[in-house]
Backbone as JSON, one array per atom type, in Angstrom:
{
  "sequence": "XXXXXXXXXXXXXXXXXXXXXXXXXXXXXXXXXXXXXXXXXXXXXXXXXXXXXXXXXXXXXXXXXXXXXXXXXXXXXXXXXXXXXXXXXXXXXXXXXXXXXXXXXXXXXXXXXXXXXXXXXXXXXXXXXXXXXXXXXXXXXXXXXXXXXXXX",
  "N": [[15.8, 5.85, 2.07], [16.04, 8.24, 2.31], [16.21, 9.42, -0.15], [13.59, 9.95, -0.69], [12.36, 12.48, 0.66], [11.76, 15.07, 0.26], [11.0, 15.06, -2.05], [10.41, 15.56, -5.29], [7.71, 14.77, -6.43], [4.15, 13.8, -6.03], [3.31, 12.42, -4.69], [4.68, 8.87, -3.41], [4.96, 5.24, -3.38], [3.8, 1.79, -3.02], [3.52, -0.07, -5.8], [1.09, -2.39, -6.86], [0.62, -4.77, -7.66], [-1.0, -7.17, -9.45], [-1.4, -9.72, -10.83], [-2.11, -10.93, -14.14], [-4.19, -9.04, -15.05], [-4.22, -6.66, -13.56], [-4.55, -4.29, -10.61], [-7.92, -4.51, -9.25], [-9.03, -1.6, -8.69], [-7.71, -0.3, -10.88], [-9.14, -1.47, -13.19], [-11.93, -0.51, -12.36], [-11.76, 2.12, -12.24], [-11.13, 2.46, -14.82], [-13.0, 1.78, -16.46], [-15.3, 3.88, -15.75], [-13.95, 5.83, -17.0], [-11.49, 6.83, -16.36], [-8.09, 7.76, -16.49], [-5.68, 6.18, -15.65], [-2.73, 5.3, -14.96], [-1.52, 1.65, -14.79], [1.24, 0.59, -14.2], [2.13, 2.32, -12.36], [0.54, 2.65, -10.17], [-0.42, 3.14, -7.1], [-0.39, 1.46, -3.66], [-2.32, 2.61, -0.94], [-1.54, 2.25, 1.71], [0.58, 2.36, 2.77], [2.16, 4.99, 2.1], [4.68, 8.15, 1.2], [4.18, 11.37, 1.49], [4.22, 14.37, -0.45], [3.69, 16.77, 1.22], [3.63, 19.85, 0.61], [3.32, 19.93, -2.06], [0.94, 19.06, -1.97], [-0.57, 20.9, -0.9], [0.56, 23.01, -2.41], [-1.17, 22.63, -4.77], [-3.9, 22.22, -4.84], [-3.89, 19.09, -3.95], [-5.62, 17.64, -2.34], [-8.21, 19.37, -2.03], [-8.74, 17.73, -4.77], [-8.7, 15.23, -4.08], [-10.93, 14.89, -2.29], [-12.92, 15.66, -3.93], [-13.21, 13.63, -5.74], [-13.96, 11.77, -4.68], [-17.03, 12.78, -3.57], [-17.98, 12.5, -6.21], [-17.68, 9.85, -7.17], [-18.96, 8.18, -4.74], [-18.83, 5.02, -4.54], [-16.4, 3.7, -4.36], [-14.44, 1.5, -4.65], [-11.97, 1.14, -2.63], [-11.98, 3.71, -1.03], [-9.91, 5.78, -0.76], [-7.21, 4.94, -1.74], [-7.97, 5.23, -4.73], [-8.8, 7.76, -4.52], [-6.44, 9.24, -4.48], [-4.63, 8.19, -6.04], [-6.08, 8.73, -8.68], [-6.12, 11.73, -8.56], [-3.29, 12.19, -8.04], [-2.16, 11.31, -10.57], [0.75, 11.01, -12.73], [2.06, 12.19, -11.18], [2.91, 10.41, -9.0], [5.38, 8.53, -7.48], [7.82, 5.33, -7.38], [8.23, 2.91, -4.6], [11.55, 1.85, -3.35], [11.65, -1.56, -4.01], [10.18, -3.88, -1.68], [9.46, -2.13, 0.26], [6.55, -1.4, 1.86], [5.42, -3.29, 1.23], [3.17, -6.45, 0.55], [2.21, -9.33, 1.86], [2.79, -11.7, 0.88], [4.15, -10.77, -1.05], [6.2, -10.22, 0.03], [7.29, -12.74, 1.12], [7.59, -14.26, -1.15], [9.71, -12.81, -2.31], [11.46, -12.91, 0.05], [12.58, -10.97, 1.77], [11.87, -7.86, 3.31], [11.2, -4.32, 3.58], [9.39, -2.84, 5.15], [6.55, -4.01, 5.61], [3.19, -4.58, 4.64], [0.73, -5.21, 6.46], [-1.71, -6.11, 4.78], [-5.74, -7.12, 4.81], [-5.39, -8.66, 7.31], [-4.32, -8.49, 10.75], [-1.08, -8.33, 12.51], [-1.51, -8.82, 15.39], [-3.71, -10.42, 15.21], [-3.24, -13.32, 13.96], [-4.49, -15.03, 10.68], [-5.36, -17.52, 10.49], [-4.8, -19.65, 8.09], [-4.45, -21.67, 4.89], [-2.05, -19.99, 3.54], [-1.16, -19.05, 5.89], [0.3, -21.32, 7.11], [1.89, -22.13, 5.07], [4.32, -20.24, 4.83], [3.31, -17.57, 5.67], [3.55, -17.51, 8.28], [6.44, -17.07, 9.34], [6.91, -13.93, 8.96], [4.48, -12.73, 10.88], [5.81, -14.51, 12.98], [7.76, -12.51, 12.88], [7.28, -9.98, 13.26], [6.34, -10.36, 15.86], [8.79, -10.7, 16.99], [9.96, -8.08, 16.83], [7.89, -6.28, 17.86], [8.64, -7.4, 20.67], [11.26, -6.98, 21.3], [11.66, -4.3, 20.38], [9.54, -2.94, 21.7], [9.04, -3.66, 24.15], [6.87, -5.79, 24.45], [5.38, -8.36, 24.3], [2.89, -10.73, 23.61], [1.47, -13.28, 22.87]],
  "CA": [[14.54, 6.57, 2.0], [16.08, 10.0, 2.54], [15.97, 9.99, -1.63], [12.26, 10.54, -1.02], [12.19, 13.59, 1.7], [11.64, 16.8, -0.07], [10.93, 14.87, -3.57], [9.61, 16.39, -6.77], [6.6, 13.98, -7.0], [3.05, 14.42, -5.1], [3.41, 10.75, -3.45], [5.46, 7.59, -3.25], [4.32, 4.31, -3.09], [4.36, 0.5, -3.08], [2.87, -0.37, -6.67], [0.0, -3.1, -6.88], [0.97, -6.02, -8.95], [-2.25, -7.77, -9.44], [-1.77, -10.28, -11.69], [-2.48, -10.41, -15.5], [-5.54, -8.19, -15.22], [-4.01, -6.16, -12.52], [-5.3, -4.51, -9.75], [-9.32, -4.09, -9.58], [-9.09, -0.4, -8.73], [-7.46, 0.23, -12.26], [-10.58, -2.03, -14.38], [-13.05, 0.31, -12.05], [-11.59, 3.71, -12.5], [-11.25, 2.32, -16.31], [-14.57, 1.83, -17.0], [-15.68, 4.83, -15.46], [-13.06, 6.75, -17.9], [-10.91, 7.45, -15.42], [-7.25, 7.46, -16.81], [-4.46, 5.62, -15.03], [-1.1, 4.1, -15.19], [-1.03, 0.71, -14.06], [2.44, 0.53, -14.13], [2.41, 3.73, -11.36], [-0.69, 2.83, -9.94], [0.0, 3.17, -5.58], [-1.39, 1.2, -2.98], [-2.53, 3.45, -0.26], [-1.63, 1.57, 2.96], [1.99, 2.81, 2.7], [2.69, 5.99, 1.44], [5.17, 9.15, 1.36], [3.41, 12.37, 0.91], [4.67, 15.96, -0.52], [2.72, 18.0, 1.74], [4.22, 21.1, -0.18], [2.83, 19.68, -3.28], [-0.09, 18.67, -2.02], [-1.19, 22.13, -0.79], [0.48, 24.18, -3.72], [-1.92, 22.35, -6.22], [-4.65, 22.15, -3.81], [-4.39, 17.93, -4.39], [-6.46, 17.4, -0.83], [-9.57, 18.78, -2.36], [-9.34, 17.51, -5.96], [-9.35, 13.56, -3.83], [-11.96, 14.67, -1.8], [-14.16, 15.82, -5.29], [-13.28, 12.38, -7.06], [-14.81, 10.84, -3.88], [-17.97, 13.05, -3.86], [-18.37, 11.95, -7.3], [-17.1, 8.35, -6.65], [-19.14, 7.38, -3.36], [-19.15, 3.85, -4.58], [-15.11, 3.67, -5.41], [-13.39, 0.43, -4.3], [-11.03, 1.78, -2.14], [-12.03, 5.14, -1.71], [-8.25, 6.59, -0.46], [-6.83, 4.74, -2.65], [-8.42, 5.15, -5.83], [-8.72, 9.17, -4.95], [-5.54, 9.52, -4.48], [-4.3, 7.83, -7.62], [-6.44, 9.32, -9.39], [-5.63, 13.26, -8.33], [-2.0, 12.33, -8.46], [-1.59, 10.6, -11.37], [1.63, 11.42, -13.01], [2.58, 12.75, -10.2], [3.14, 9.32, -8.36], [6.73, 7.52, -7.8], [7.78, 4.28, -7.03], [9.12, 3.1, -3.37], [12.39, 0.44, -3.72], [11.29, -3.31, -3.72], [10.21, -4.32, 0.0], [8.88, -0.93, 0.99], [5.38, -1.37, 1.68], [4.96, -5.01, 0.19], [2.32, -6.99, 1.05], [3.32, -10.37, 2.8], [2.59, -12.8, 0.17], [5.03, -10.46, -1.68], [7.43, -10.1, 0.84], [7.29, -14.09, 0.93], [8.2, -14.39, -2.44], [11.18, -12.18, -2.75], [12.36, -13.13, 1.09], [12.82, -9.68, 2.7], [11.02, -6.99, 3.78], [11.51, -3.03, 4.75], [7.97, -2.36, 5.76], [5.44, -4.79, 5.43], [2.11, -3.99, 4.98], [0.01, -6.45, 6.99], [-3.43, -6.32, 4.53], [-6.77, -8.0, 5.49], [-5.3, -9.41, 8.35], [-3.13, -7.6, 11.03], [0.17, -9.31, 13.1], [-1.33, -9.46, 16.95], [-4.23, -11.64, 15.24], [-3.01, -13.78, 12.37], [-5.56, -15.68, 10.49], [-5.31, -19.46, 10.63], [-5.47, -20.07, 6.73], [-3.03, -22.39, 4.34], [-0.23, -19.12, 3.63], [-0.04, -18.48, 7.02], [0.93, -22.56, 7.56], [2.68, -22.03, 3.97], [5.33, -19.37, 5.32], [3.21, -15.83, 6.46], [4.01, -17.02, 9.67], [7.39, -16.53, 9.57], [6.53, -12.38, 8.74], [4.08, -12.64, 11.94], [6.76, -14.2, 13.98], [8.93, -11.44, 12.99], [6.21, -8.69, 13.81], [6.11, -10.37, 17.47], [9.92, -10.13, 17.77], [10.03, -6.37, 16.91], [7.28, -5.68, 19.48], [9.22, -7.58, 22.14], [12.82, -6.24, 21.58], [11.9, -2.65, 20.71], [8.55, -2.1, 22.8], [9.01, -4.37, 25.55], [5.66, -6.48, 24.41], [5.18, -9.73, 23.67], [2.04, -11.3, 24.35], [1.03, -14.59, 22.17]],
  "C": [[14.77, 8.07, 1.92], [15.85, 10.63, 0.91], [14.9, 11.07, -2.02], [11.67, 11.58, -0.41], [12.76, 14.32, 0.47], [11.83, 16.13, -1.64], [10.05, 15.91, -4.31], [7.96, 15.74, -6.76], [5.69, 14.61, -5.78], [3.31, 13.2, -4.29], [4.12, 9.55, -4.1], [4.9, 6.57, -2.87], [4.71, 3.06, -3.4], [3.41, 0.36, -4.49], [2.51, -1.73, -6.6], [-0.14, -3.27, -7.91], [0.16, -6.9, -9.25], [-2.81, -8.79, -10.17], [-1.61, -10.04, -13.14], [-3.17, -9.11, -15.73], [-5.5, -6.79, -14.2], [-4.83, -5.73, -11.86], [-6.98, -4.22, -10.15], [-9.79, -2.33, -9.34], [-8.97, -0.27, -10.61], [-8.46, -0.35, -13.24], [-11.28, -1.14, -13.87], [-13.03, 1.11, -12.53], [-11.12, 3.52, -13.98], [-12.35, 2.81, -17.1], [-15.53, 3.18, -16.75], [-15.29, 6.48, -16.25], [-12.36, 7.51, -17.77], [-9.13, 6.64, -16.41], [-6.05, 7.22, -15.68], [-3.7, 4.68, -15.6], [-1.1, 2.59, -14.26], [0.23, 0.34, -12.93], [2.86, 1.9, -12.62], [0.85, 3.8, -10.55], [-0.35, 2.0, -7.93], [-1.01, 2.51, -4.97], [-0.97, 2.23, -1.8], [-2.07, 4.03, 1.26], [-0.19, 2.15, 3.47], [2.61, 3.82, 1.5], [4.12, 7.27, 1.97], [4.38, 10.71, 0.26], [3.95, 13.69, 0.72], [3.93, 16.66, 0.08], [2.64, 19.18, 1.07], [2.93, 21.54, -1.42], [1.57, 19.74, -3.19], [-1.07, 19.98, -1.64], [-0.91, 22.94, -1.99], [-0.4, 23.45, -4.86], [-2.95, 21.63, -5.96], [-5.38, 19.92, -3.97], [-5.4, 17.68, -3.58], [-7.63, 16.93, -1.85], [-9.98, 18.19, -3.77], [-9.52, 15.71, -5.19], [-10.85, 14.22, -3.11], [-13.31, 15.4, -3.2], [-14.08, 14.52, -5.79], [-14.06, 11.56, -5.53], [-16.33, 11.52, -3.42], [-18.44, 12.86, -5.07], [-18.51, 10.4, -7.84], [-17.7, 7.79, -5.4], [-18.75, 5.79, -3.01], [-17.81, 3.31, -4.77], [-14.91, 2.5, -4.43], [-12.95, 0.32, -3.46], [-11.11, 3.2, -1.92], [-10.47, 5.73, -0.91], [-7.51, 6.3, -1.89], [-7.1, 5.19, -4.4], [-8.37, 7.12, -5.91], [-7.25, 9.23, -4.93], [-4.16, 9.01, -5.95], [-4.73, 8.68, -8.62], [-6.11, 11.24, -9.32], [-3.92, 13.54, -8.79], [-1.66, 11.92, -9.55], [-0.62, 12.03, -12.63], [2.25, 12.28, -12.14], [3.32, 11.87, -9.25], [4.85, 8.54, -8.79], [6.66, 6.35, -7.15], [8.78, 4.27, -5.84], [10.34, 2.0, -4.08], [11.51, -0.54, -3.28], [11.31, -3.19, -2.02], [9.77, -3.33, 1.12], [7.35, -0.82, 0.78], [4.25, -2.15, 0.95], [4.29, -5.84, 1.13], [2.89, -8.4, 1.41], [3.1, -11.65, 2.22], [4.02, -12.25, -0.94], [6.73, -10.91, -0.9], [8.08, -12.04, 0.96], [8.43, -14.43, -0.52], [9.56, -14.16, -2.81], [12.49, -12.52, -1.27], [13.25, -12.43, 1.66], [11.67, -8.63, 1.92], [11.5, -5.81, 4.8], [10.98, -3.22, 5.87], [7.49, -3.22, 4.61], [4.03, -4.28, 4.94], [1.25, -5.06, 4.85], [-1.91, -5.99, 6.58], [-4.64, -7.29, 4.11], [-5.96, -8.9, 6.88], [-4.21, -8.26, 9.54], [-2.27, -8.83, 12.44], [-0.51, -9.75, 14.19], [-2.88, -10.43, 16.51], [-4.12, -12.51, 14.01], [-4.04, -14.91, 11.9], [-4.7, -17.37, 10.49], [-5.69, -20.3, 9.02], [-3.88, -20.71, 5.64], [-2.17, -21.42, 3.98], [-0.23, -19.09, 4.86], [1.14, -19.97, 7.27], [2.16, -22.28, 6.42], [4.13, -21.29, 4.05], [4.58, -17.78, 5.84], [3.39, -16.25, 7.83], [5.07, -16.75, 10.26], [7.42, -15.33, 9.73], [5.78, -12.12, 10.16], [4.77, -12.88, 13.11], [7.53, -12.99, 14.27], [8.49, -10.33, 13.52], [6.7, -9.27, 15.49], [7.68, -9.84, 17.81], [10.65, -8.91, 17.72], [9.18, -5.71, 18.12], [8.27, -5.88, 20.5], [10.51, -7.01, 22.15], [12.56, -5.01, 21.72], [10.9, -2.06, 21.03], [8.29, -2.68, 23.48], [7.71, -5.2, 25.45], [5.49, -7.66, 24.05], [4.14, -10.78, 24.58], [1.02, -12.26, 23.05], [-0.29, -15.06, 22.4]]
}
């Protein structure tokens, strides 16, 4: 990760693989005539941010204008922040900030990112029986080794 301390880019991210049709941010901010890269198109949940950057080219308030113009956006972090950075945005390595159907798939994981559901309550639905509960076990046995917690 140290690659990404004191990078060139405005933000780093896990890119949002969505299928054929990919994600539904990128059809919204399509239609609206909003230009983005799929292919470089960040989910939000797990980022690295140029602070530097983000003040010398005042990104802050150009998200917070695309979301006074955008009330209705999807995602509103997400979607501003794509949108302000774009071409500005890099990619994290595989497993940094992968969602846990991903992380499944490929069978490791940096950083997770536990979304719609979070580890201390896991939903009760056929992936978790399928294998996300292996990823939730693993959440419990990081609490209990390296913050003394473990409570089932």
């Amino acid at each position: 990760m140290d690659a990404y301390v004191g990078g060139e880019l405005a933000l780093y991210g896990h890119r949002i693989d969505r299928g054929p049709f990919g994600c539904d941010d990128v059809v919204w901010l399509k239609e609206r005539g909003y230009v983005v890269r799929p292919e470089n198109y960040i989910c939000s949940g797990f980022m690295i941010m140029n602070l530097a950057r983000f003040r010398a080219e005042d990104l802050s308030q150009e998200c917070l204008a695309f979301l006074d113009q955008n009330p209705d956006s999807l995602t509103a972090d997400q979607c501003a922040f794509n949108v302000a950075c774009q071409g500005k945005i890099g990619l994290l390595p595989n497993g940094w900030g992968c969602f846990l159907d991903e992380a499944f798939r490929a069978g490791f994981a940096d950083c997770v990112h536990f979304a719609g559901s979070v580890p201390w309550n896991p939903p009760t639905t056929w992936a978790f029986y399928c294998g996300d509960h292996k990823f939730f076990r693993m959440w419990y046995r990081f609490a209990e080794v390296f913050c003394g917690e473990y409570d089932i």
